PDB file of C-alpha atoms and ligand atoms in Angstrom:
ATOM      1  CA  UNK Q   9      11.339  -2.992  -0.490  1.00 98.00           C
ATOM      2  CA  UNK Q  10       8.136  -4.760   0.207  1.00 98.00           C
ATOM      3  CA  UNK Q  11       5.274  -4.514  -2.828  1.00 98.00           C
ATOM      4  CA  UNK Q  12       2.231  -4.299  -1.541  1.00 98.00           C
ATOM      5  CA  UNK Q  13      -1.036  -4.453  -4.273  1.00 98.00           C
ATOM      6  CA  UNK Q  14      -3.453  -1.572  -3.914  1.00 98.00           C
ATOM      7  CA  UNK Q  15      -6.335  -2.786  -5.224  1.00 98.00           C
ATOM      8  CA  UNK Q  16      -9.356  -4.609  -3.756  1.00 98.00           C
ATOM      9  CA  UNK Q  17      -9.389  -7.059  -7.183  1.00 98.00           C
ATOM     10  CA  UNK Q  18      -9.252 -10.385  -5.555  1.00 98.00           C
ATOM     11  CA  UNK Q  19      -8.184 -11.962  -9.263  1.00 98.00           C
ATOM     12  CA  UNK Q  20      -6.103  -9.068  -9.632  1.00 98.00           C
ATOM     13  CA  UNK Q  21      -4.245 -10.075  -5.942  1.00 98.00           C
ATOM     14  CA  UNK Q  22      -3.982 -13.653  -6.971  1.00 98.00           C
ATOM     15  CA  UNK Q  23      -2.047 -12.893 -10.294  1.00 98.00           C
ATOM     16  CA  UNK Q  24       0.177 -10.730  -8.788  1.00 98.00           C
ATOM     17  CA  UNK Q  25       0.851 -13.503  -5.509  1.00 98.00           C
ATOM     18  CA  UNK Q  26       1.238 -16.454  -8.529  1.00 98.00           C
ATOM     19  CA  UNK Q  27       4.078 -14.567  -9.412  1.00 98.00           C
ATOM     20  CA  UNK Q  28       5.342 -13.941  -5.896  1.00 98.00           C
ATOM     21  CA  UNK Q  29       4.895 -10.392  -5.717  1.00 98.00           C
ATOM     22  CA  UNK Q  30       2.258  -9.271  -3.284  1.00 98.00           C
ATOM     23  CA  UNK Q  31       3.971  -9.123   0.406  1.00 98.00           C
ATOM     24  CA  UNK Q  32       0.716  -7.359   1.526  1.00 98.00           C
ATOM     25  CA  UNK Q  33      -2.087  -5.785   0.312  1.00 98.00           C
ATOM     26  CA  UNK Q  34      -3.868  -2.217   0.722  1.00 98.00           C
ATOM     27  CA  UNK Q  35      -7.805  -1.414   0.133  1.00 98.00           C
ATOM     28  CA  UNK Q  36      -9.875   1.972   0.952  1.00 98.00           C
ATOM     29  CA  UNK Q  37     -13.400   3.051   0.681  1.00 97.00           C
ATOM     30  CA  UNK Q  38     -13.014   3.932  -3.271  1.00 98.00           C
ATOM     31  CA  UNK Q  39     -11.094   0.657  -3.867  1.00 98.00           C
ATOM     32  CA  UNK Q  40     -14.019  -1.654  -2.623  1.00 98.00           C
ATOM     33  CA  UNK Q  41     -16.808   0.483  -4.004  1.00 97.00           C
ATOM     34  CA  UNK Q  42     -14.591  -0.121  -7.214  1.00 98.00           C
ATOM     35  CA  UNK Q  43     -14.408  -3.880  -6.819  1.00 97.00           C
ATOM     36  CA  UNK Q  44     -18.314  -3.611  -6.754  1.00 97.00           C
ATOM     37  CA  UNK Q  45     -18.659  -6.494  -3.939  1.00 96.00           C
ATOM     38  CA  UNK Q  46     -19.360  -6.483  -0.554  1.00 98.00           C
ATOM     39  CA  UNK Q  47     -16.470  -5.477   1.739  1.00 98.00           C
ATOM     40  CA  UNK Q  48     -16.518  -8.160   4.345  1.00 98.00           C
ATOM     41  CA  UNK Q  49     -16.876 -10.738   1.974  1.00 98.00           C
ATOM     42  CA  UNK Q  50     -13.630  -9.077  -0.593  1.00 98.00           C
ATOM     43  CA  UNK Q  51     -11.596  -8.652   3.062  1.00 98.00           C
ATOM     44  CA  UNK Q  52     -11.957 -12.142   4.395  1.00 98.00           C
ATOM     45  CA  UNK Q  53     -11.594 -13.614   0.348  1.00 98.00           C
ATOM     46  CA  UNK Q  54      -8.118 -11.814   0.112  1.00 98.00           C
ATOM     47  CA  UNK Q  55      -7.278 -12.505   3.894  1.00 98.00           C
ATOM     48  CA  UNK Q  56      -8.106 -16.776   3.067  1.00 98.00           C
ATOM     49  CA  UNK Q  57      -4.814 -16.704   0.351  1.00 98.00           C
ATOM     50  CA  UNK Q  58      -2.335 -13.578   1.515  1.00 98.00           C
ATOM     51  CA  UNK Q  59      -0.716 -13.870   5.033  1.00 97.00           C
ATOM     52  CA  UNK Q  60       0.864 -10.815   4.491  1.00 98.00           C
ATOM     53  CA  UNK Q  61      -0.937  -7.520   6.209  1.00 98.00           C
ATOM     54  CA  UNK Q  62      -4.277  -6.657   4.728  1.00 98.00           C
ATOM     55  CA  UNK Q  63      -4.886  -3.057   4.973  1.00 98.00           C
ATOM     56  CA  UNK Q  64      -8.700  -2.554   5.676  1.00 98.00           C
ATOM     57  CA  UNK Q  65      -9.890   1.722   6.186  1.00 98.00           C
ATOM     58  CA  UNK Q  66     -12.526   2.745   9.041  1.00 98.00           C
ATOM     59  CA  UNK Q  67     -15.140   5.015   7.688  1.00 95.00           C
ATOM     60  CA  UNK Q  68     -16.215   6.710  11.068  1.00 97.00           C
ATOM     61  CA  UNK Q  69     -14.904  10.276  12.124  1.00 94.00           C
ATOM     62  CA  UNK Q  70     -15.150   9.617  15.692  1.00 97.00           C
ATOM     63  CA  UNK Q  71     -13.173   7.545  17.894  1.00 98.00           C
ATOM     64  CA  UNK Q  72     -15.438   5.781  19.411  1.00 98.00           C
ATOM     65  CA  UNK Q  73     -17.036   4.420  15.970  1.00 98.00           C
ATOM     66  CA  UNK Q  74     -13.265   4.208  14.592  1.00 98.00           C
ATOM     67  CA  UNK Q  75     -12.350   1.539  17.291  1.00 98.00           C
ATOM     68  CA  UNK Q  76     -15.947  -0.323  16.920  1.00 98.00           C
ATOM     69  CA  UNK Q  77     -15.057  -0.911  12.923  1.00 98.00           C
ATOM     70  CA  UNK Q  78     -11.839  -2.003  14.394  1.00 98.00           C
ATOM     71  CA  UNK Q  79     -13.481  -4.555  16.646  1.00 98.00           C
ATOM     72  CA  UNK Q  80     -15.235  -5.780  13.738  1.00 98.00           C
ATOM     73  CA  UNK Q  81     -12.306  -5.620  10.962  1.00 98.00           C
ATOM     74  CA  UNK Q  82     -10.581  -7.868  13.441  1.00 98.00           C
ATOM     75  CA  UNK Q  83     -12.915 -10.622  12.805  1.00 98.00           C
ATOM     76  CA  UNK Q  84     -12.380 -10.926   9.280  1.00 98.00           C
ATOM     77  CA  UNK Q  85      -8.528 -12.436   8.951  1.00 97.00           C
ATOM     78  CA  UNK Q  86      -5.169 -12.943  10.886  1.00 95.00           C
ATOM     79  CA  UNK Q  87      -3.570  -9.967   9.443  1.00 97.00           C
ATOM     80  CA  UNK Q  88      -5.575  -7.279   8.923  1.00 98.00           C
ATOM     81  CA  UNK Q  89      -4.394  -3.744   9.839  1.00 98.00           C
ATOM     82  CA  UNK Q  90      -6.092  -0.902  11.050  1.00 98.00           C
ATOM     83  CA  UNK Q  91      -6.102   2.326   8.170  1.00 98.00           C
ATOM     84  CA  UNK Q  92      -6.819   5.317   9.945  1.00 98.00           C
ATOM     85  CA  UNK Q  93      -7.177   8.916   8.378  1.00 98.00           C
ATOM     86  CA  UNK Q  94      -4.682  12.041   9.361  1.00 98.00           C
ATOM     87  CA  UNK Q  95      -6.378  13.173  12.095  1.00 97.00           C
ATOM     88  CA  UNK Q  96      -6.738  14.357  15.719  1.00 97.00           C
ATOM     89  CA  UNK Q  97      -9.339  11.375  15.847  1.00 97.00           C
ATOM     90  CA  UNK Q  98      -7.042   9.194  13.971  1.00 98.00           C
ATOM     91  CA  UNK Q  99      -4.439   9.541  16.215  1.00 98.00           C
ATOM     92  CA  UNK Q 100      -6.214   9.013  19.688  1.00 98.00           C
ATOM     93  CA  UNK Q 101      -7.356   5.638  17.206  1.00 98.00           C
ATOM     94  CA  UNK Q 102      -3.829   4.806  16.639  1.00 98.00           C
ATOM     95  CA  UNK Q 103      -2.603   4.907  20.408  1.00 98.00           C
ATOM     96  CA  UNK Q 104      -5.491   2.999  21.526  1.00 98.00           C
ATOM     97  CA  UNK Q 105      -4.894   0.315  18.779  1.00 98.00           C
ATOM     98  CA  UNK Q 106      -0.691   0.280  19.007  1.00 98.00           C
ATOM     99  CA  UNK Q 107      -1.469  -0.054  23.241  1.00 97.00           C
ATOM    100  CA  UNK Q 108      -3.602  -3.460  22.555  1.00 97.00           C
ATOM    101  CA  UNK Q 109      -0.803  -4.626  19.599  1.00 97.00           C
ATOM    102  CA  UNK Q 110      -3.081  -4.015  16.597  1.00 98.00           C
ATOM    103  CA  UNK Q 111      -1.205  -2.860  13.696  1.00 98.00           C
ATOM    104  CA  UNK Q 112      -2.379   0.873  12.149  1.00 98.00           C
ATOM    105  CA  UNK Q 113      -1.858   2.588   8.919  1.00 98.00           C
ATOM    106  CA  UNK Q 114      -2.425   6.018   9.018  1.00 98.00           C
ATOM    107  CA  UNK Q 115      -3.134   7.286   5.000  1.00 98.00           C
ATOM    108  CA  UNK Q 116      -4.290  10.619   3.273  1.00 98.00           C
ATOM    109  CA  UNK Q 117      -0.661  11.729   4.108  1.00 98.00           C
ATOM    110  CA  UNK Q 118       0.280  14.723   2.482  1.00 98.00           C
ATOM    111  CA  UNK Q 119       3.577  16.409   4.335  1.00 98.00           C
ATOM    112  CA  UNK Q 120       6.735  14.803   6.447  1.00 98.00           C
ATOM    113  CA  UNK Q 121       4.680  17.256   9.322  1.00 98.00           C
ATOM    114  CA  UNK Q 122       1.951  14.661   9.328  1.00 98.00           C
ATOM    115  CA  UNK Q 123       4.362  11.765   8.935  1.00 98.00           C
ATOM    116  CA  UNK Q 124       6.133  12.667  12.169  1.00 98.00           C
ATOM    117  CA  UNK Q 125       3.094  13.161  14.459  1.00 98.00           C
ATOM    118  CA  UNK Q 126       1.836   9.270  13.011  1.00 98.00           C
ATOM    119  CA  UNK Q 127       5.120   7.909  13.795  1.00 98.00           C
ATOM    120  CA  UNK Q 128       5.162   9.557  17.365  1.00 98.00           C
ATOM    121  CA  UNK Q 129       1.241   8.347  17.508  1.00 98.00           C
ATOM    122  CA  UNK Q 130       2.902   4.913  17.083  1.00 98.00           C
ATOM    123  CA  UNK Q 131       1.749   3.822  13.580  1.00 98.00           C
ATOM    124  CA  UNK Q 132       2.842   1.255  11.933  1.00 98.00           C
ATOM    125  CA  UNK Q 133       2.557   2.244   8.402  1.00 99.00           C
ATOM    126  CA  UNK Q 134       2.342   6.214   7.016  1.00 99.00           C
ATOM    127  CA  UNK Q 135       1.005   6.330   3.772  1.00 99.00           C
ATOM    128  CA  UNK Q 136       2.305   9.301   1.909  1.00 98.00           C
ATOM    129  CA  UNK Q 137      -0.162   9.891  -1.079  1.00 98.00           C
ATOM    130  CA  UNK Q 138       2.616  10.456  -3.993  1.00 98.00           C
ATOM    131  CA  UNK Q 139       0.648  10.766  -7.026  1.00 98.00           C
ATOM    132  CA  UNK Q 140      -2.283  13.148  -5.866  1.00 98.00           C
ATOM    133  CA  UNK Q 141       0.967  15.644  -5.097  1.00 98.00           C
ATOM    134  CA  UNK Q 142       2.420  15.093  -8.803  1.00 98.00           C
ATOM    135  CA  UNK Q 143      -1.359  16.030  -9.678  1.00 98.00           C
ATOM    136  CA  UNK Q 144      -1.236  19.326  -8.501  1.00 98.00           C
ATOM    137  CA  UNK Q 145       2.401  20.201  -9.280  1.00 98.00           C
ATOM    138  CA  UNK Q 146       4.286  18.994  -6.430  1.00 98.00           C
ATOM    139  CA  UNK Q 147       7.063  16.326  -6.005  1.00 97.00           C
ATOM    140  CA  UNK Q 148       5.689  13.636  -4.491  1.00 98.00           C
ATOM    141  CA  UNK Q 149       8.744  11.588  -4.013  1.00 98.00           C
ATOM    142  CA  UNK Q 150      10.244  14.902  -2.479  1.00 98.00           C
ATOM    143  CA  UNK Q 151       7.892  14.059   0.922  1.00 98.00           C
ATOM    144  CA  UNK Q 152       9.095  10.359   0.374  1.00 98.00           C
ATOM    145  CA  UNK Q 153      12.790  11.696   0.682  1.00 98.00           C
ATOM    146  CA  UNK Q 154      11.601  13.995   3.527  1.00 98.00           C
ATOM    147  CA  UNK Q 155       9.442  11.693   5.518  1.00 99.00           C
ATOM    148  CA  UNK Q 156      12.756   8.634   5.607  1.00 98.00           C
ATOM    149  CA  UNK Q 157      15.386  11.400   6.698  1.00 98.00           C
ATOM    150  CA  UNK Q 158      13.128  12.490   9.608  1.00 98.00           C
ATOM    151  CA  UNK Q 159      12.248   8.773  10.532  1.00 98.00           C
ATOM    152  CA  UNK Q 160      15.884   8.117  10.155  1.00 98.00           C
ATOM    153  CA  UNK Q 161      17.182  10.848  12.528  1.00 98.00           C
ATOM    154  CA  UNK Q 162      15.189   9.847  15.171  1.00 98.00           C
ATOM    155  CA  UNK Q 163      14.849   5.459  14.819  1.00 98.00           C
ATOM    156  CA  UNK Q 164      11.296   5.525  14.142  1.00 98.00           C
ATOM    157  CA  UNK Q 165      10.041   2.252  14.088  1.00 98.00           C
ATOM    158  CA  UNK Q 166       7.040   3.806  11.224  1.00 98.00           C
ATOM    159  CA  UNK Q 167       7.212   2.116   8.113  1.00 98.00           C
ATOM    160  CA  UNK Q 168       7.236   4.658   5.329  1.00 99.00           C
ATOM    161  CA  UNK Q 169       4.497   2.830   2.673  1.00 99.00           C
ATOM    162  CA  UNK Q 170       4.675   4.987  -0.527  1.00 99.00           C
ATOM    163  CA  UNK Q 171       0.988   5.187  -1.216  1.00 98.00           C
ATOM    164  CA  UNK Q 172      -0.654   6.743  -4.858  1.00 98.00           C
ATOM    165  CA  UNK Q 173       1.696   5.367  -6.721  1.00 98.00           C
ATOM    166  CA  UNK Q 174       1.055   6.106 -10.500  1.00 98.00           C
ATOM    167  CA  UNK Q 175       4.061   4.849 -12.260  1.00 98.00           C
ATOM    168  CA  UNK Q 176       7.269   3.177 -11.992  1.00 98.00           C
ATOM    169  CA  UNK Q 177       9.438   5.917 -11.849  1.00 98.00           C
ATOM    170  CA  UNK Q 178       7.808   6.488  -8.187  1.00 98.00           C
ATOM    171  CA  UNK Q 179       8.560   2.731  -7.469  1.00 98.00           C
ATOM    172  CA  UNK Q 180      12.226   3.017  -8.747  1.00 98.00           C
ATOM    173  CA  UNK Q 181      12.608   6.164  -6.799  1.00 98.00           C
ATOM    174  CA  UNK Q 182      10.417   4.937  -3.396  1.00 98.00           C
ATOM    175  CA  UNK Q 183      13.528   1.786  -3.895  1.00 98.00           C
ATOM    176  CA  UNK Q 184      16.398   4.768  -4.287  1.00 98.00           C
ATOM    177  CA  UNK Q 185      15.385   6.694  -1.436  1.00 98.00           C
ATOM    178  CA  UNK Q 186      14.646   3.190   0.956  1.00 98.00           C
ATOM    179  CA  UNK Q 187      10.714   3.293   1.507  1.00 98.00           C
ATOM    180  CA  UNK Q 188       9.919   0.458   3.117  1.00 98.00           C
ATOM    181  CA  UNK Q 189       6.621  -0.488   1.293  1.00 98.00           C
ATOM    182  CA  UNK Q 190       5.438   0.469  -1.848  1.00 98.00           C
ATOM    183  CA  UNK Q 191       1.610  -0.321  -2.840  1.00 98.00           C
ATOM    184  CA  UNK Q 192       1.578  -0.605  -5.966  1.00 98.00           C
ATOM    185  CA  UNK Q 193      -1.855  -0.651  -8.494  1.00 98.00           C
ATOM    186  CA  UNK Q 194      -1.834  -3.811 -10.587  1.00 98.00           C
ATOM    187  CA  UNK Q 195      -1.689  -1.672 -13.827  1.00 98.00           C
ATOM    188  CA  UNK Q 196       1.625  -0.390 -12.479  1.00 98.00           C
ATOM    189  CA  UNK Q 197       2.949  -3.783 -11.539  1.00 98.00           C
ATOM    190  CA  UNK Q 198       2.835  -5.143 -14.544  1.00 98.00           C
ATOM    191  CA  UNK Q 199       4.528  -2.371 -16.139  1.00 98.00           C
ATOM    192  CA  UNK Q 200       7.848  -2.890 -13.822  1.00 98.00           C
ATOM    193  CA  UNK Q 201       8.277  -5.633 -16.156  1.00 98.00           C
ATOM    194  CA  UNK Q 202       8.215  -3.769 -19.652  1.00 98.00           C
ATOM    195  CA  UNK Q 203      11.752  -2.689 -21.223  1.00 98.00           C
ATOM    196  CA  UNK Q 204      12.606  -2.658 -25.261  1.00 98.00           C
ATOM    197  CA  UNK Q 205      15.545  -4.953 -25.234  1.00 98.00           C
ATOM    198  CA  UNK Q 206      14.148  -7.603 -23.303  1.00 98.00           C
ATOM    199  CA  UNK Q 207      11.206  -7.658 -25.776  1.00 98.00           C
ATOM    200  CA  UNK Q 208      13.233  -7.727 -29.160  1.00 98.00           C
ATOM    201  CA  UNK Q 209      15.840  -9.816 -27.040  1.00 98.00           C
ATOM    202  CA  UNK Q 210      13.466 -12.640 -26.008  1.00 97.00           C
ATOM    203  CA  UNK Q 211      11.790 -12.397 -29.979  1.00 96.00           C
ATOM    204  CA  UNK Q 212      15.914 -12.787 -31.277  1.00 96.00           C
ATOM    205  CA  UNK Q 213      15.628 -16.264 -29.153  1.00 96.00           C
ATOM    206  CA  UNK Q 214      12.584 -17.221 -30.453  1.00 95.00           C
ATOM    207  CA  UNK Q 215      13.627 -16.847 -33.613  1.00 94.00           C
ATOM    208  CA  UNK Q 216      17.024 -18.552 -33.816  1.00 94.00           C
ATOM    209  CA  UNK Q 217      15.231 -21.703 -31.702  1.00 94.00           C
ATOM    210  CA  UNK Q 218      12.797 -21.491 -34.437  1.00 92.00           C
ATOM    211  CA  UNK Q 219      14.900 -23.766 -36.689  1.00 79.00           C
ATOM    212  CA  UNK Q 220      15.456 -26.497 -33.874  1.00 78.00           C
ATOM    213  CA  UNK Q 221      12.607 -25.729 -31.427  1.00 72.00           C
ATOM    214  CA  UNK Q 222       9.792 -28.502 -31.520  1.00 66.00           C
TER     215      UNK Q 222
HETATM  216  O1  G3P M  14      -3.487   3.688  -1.368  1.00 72.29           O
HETATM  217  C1  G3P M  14      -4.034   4.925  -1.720  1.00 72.29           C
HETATM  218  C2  G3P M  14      -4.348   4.919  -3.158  1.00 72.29           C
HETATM  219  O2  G3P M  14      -5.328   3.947  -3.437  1.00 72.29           O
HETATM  220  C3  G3P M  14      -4.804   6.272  -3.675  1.00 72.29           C
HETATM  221  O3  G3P M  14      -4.440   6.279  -5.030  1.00 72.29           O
HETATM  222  O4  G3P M  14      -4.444   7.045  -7.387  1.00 72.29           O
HETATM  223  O5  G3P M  14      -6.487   7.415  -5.902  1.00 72.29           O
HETATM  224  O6  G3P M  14      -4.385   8.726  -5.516  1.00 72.29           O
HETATM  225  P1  G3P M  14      -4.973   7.418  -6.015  1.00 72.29           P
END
């Protein structure tokens, strides 16, 4: 499964990639306005160190404005992709940009329904929005589980991105069910490393080398 970092925290990006986990990277509106700086500048920052794809989200609801931030998202790295809302819009975006070879990721997913008309728009990535389902009482891994047996059935080439992701029991369980991407927040990332026994079994070293450790 590939991690990508959902966050537009350029130091944030470059801890995770020191450690060799960041095979791409996902931003949107609420992540740059978070990251306080300006977004061309944060995009072509991250895009200078991570050759993986660099997710960057058009703002317009028309599809003429859609493709012109395309145009212009272009400019700022080798790898950025195209993140287009669920929408009738969106999708006329997303044939237009698969037909000239620009890679799409169509987000604010909420059902397998939505999934299936992205994949047959020809996105690359659908980004099923996990956690704001577990906010209102739904499983959000349930759409995960839905979304992969429907690709599955019919060879989509769609990669299912697990998007929202809150914890890591929705990366364990994106990894059981065989998303294909998960983005992950950094908070969460670090946490995939936490577990009891490796902490009191890594202080048990430390404490018998104590005697012989200079
Ligand atoms: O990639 C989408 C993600 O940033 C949304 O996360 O926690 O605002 O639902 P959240």
């Amino acid at each position: 499964m590939e991690f990508f970092i959902d966050t537009a925290d350029v130091s944030a990006i470059r801890k995770a990639n020191d450690m060799g986990l960041v095979d791409g990277v996902t931003t949107n509106p609420s992540l740059i306005k978070k990251a306080g700086r300006d977004h061309e500048e944060t995009i072509r920052e991250i895009s200078s160190f991570i050759d993986g794809p660099i997710s960057v989200e058009t703002l317009s609801d028309t599809y003429e404005g859609m493709l012109k931030e395309a145009d212009t998202y272009m400019t700022w790295g080798e790898n950025i992709v195209i993140k287009v809302v669920m929408s009738p819009e969106g999708m006329k975006v997303v044939k237009a940009l698969t037909t000239r070879g620009i890679k799409t990721n169509v987000t604010v997913c909420f059902s397998a329904n939505q999934a299936l008309i992205a994949a047959k728009a020809g996105a690359t990535y659908i980004s099923p929005f996990v956690g704001r389902l577990d906010d209102i009482s739904h499983y959000g891994m349930d759409l995960i589980q839905e979304i992969r047996t429907i690709y599955d059935n019919y060879g989509f080439a769609t990669k299912v991105l697990v998007a929202s992701v809150r914890s890591p029991i929705h990366m364990l369980e994106s990894a059981l069910i065989g998303a294909d991407v998960a983005t992950v927040p950094p908070a969460t990332l670090m946490q995939l490393f936490n577990h009891p026994l490796t902490a009191s079994g890594i202080a048990q070293f430390e404490k018998d080398a104590a005697d012989w450790k200079k």
